[in-house]
mmCIF file of C-alpha atoms and ligand atoms in Angstrom:
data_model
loop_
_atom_site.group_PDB
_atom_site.id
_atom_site.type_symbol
_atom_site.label_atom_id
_atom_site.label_comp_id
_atom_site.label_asym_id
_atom_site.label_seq_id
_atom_site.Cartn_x
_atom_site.Cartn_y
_atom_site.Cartn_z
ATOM 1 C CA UNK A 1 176.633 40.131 312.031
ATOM 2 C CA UNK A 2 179.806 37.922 312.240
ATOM 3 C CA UNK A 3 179.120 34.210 313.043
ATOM 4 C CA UNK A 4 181.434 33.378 315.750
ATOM 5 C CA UNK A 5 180.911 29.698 315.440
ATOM 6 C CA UNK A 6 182.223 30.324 311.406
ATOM 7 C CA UNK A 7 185.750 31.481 313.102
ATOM 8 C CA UNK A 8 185.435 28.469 315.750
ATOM 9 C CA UNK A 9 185.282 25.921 312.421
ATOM 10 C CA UNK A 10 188.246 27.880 310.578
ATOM 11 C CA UNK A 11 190.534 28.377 313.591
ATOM 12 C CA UNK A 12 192.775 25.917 312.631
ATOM 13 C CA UNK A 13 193.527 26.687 309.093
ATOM 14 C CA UNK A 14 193.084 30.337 309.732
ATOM 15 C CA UNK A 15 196.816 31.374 309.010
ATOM 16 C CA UNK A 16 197.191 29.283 306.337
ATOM 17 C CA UNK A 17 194.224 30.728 304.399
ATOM 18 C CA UNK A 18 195.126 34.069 305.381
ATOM 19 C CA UNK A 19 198.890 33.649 304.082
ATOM 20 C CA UNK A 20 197.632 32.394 300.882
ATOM 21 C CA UNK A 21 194.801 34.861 300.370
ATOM 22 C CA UNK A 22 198.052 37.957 301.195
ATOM 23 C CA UNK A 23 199.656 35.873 298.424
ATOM 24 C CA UNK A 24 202.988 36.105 300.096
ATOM 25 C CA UNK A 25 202.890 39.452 301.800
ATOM 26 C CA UNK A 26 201.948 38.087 304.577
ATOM 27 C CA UNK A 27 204.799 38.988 306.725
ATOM 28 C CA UNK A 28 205.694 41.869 304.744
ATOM 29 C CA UNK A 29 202.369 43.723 305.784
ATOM 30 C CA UNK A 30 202.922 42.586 309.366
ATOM 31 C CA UNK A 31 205.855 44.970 309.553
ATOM 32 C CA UNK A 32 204.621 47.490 307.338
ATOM 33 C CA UNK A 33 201.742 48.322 310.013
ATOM 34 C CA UNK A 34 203.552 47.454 313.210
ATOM 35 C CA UNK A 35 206.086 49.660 311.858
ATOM 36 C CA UNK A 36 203.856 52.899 312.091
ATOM 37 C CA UNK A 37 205.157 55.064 315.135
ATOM 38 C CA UNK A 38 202.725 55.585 317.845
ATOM 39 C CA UNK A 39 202.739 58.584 320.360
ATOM 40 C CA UNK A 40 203.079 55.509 323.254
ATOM 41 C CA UNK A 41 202.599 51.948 323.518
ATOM 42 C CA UNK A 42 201.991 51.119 327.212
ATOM 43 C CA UNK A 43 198.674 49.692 326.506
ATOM 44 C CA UNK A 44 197.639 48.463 323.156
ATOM 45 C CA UNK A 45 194.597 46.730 322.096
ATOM 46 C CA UNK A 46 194.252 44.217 319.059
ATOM 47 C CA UNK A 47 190.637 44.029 318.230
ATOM 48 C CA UNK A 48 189.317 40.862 316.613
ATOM 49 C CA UNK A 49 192.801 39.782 317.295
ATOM 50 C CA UNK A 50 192.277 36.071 315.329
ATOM 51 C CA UNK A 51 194.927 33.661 315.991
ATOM 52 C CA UNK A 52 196.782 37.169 316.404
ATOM 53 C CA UNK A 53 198.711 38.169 313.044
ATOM 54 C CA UNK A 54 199.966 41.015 314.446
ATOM 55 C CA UNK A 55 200.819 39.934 318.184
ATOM 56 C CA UNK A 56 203.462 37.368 316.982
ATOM 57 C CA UNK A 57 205.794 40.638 316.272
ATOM 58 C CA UNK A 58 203.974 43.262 318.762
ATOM 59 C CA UNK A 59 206.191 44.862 321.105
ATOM 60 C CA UNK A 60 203.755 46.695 322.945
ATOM 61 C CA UNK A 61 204.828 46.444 327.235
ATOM 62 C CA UNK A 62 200.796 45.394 327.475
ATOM 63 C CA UNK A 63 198.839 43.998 325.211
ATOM 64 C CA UNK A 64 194.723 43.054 324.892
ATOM 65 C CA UNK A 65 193.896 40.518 322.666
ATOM 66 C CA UNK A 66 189.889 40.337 321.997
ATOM 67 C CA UNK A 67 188.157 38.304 320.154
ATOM 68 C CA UNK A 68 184.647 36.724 320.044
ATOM 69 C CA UNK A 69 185.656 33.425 318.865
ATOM 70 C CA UNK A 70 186.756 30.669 321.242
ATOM 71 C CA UNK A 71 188.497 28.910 318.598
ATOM 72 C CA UNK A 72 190.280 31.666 317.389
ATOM 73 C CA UNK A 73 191.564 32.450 321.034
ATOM 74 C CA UNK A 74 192.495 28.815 321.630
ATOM 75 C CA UNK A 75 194.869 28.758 318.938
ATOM 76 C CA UNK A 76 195.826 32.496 319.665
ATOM 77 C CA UNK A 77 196.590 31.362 323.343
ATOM 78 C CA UNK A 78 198.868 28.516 322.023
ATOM 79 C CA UNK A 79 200.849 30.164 319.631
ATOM 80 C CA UNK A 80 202.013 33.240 322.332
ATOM 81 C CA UNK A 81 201.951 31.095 325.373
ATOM 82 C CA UNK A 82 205.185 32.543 326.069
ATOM 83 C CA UNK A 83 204.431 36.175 325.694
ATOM 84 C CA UNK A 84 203.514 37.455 329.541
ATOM 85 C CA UNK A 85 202.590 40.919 328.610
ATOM 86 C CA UNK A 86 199.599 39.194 326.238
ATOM 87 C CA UNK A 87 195.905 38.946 328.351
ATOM 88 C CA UNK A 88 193.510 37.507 325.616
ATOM 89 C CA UNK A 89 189.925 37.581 326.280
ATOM 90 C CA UNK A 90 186.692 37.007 324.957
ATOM 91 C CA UNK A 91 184.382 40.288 324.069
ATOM 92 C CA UNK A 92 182.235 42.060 321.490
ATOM 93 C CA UNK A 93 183.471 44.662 319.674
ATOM 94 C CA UNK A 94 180.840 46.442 319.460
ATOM 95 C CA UNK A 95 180.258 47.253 323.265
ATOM 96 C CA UNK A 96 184.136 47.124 324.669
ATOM 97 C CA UNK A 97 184.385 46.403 328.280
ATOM 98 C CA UNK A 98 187.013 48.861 328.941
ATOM 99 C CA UNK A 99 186.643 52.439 330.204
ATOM 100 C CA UNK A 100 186.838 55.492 327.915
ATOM 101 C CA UNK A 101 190.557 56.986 327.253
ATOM 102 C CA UNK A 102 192.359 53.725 328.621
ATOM 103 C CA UNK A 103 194.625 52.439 325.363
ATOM 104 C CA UNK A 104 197.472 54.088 323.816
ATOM 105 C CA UNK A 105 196.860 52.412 320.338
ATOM 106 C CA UNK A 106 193.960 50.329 318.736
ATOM 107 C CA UNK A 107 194.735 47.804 315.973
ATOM 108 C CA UNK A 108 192.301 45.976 313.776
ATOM 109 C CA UNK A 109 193.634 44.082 311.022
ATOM 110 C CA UNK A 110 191.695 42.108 308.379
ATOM 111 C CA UNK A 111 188.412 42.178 310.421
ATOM 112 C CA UNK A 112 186.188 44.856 309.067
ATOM 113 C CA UNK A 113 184.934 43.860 305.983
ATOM 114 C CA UNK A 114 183.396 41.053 308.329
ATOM 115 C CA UNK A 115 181.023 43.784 309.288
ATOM 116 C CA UNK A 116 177.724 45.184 307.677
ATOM 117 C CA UNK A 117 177.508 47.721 310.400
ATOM 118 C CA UNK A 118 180.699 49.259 311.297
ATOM 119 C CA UNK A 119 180.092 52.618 312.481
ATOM 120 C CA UNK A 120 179.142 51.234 316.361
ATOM 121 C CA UNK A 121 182.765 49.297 316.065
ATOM 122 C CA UNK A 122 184.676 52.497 314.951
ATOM 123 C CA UNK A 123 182.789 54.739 317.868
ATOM 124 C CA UNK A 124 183.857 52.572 320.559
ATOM 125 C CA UNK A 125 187.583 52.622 319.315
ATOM 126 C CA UNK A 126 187.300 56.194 319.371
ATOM 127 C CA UNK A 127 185.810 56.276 322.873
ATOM 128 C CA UNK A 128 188.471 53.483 324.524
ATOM 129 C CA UNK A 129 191.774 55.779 322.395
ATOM 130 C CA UNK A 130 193.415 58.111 324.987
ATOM 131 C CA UNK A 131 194.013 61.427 323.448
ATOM 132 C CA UNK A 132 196.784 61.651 321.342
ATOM 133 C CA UNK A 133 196.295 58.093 321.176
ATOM 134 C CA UNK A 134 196.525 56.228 317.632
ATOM 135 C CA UNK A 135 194.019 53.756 315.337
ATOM 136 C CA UNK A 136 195.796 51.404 313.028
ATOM 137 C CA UNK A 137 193.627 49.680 310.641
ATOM 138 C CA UNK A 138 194.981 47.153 307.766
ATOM 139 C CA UNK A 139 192.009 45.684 305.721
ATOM 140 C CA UNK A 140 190.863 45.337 302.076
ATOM 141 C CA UNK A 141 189.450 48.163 300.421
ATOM 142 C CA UNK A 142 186.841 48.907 297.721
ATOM 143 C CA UNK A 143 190.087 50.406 295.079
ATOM 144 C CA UNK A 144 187.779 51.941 292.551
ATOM 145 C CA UNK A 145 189.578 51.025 289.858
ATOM 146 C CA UNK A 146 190.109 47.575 287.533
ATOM 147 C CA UNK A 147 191.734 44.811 287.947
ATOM 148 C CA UNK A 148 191.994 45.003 291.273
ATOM 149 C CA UNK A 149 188.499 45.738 291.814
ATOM 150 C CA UNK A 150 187.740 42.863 290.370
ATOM 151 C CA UNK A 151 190.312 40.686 292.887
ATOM 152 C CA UNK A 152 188.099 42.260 295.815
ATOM 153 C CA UNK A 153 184.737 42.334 294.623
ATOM 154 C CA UNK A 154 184.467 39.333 293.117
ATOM 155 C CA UNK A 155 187.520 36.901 294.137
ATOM 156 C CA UNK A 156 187.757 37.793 297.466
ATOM 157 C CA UNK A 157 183.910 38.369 298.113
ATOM 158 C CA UNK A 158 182.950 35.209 296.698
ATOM 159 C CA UNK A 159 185.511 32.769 296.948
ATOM 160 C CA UNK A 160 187.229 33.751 300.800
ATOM 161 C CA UNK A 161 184.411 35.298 302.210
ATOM 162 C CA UNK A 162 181.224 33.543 300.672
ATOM 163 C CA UNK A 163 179.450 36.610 299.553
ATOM 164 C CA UNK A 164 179.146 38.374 303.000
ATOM 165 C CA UNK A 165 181.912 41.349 302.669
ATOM 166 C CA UNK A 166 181.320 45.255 303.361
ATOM 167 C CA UNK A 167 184.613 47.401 301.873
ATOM 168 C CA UNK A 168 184.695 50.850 301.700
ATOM 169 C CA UNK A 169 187.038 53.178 299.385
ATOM 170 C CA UNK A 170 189.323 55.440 300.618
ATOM 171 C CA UNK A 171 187.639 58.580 300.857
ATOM 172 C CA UNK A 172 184.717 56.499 302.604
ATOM 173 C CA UNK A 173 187.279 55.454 304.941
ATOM 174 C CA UNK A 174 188.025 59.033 306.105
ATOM 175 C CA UNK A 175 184.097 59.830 306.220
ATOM 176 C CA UNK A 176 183.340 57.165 308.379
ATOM 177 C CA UNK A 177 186.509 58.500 310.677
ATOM 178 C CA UNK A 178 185.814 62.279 310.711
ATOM 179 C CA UNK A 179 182.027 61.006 311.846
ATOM 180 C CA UNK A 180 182.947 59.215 314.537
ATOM 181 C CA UNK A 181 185.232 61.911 315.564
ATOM 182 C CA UNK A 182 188.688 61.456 314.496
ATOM 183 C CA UNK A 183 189.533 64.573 313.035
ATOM 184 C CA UNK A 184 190.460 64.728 309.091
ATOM 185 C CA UNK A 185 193.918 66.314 309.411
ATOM 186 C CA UNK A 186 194.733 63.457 311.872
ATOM 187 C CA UNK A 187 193.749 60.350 309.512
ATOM 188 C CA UNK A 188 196.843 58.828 307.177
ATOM 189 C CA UNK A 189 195.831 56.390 304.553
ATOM 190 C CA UNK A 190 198.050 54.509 302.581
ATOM 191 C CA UNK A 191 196.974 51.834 299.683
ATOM 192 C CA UNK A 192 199.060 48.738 299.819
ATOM 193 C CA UNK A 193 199.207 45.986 296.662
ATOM 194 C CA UNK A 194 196.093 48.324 295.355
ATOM 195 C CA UNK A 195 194.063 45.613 297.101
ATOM 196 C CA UNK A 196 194.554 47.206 301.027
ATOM 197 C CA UNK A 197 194.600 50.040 302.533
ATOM 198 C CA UNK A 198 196.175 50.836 306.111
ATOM 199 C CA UNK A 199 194.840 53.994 308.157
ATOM 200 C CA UNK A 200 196.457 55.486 311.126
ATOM 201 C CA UNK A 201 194.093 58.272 312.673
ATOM 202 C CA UNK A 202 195.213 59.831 315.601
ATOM 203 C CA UNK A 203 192.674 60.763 318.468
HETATM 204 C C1 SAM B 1 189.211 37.738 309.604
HETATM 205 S S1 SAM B 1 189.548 37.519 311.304
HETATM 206 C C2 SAM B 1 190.893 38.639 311.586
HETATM 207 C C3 SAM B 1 191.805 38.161 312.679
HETATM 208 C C4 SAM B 1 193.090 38.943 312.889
HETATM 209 N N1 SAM B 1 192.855 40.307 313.298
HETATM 210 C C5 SAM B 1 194.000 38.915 311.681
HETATM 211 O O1 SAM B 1 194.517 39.969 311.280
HETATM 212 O O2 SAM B 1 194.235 37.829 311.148
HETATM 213 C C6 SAM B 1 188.174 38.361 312.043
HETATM 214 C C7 SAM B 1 188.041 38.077 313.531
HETATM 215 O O3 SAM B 1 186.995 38.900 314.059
HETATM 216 C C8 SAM B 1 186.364 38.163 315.099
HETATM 217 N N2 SAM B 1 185.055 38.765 315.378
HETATM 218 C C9 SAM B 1 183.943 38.690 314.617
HETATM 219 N N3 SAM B 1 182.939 39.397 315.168
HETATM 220 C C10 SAM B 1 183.428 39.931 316.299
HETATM 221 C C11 SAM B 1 182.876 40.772 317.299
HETATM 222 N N4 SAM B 1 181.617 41.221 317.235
HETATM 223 N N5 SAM B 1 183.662 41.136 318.334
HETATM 224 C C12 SAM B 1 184.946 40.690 318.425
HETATM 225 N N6 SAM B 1 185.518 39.886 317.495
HETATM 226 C C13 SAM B 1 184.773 39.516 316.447
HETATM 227 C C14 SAM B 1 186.301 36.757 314.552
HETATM 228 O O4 SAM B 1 186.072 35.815 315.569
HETATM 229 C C15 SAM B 1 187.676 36.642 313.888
HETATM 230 O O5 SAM B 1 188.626 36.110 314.760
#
């Protein structure tokens, strides 16, 4: 489980330490993924949106921030005070208070190698995607192959994350998918730096 109250402590350096842990593809990445076409983008969801990475440059007409951190939201709130299609709130991801079939897109960046459990998250992104609706994830990945296993599984793990990190490789990435329903012709992976991967699985 994710401390919260670890996010309300870091909220304030959080894009710093994130820009230097992307070591200076920071904005680069940002693009990359909100570059990725989407069927629609009425209503789009950034779960575990942080300080919001990718809402600075979202161009979504309505956008849900959620978070569970207070702190995070705080400095979230500040930084887009200006954006009026932005609602931020405070939820769980793993029980989403919106109805089933309700977002045209669903983005989670850097958050889920927070998570030790992850198939509960990924089922309730499935169930809130409308149909034909798309799930773009940008996170670290287990690559599978030196040195850049090494930079995750050691580096990152230990240094950023303080030993509490879940990553999966890429084929796990499309089991996990395909078992919460997305279908396996529908999921696009693409490894970025060989330290990332991005997904885009269409519902
Ligand atoms: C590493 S940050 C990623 C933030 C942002 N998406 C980004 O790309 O920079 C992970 C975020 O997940 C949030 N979080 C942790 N557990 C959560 C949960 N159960 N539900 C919602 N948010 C959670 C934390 O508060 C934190 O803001």
């Amino acid at each position: 489980m994710v401390k919260a109250r670890h996010f309300d402590r870091v909220a304030k350096a959080y894009d710093a330490l994130t820009k230097l842990l992307l070591l200076g593809t920071y904005d680069r990445i940002r693009k990359k993924i909100l570059s990725l076409p989407l069927n629609s983008q009425k209503l789009v969801l950034d779960l575990c949106t942080g300080t919001g990475y990718l809402i600075k440059e979202m161009h979504a007409e309505n956008i849900i921030g959620l978070d569970l951190s207070m702190g995070m939201l705080a400095v979230n709130k500040e930084k887009h005070k200006n954006k009026k299609n932005l609602q931020l709130m405070r939820g769980d991801a793993f029980y989403l208070p919106f109805k089933n079939n309700a977002f045209d897109a669903v983005y989670w960046s850097l958050g889920s190698h927070e998570f030790m459990k992850i198939k509960p998250i990924l089922r309730e992104v499935h169930r809130v995607l409308k149909s034909r609706g798309s799930f773009v994830l940008f996170d670290i990945f287990d690559p599978g192959f030196l040195p850049s296993k090494f930079f995750v599984n050691i580096i990152v793990k230990y240094a950023a994350e303080l030993g509490h990190m879940k990553v999966y490789s890429e084929s796990g990435w499309k089991e996990l998918l395909k078992e919460v329903g997305f279908e396996g012709d529908r999921i696009r992976t693409e490894v970025l730096y060989k330290t990332s991967i991005l997904i885009k699985a269409d519902k």
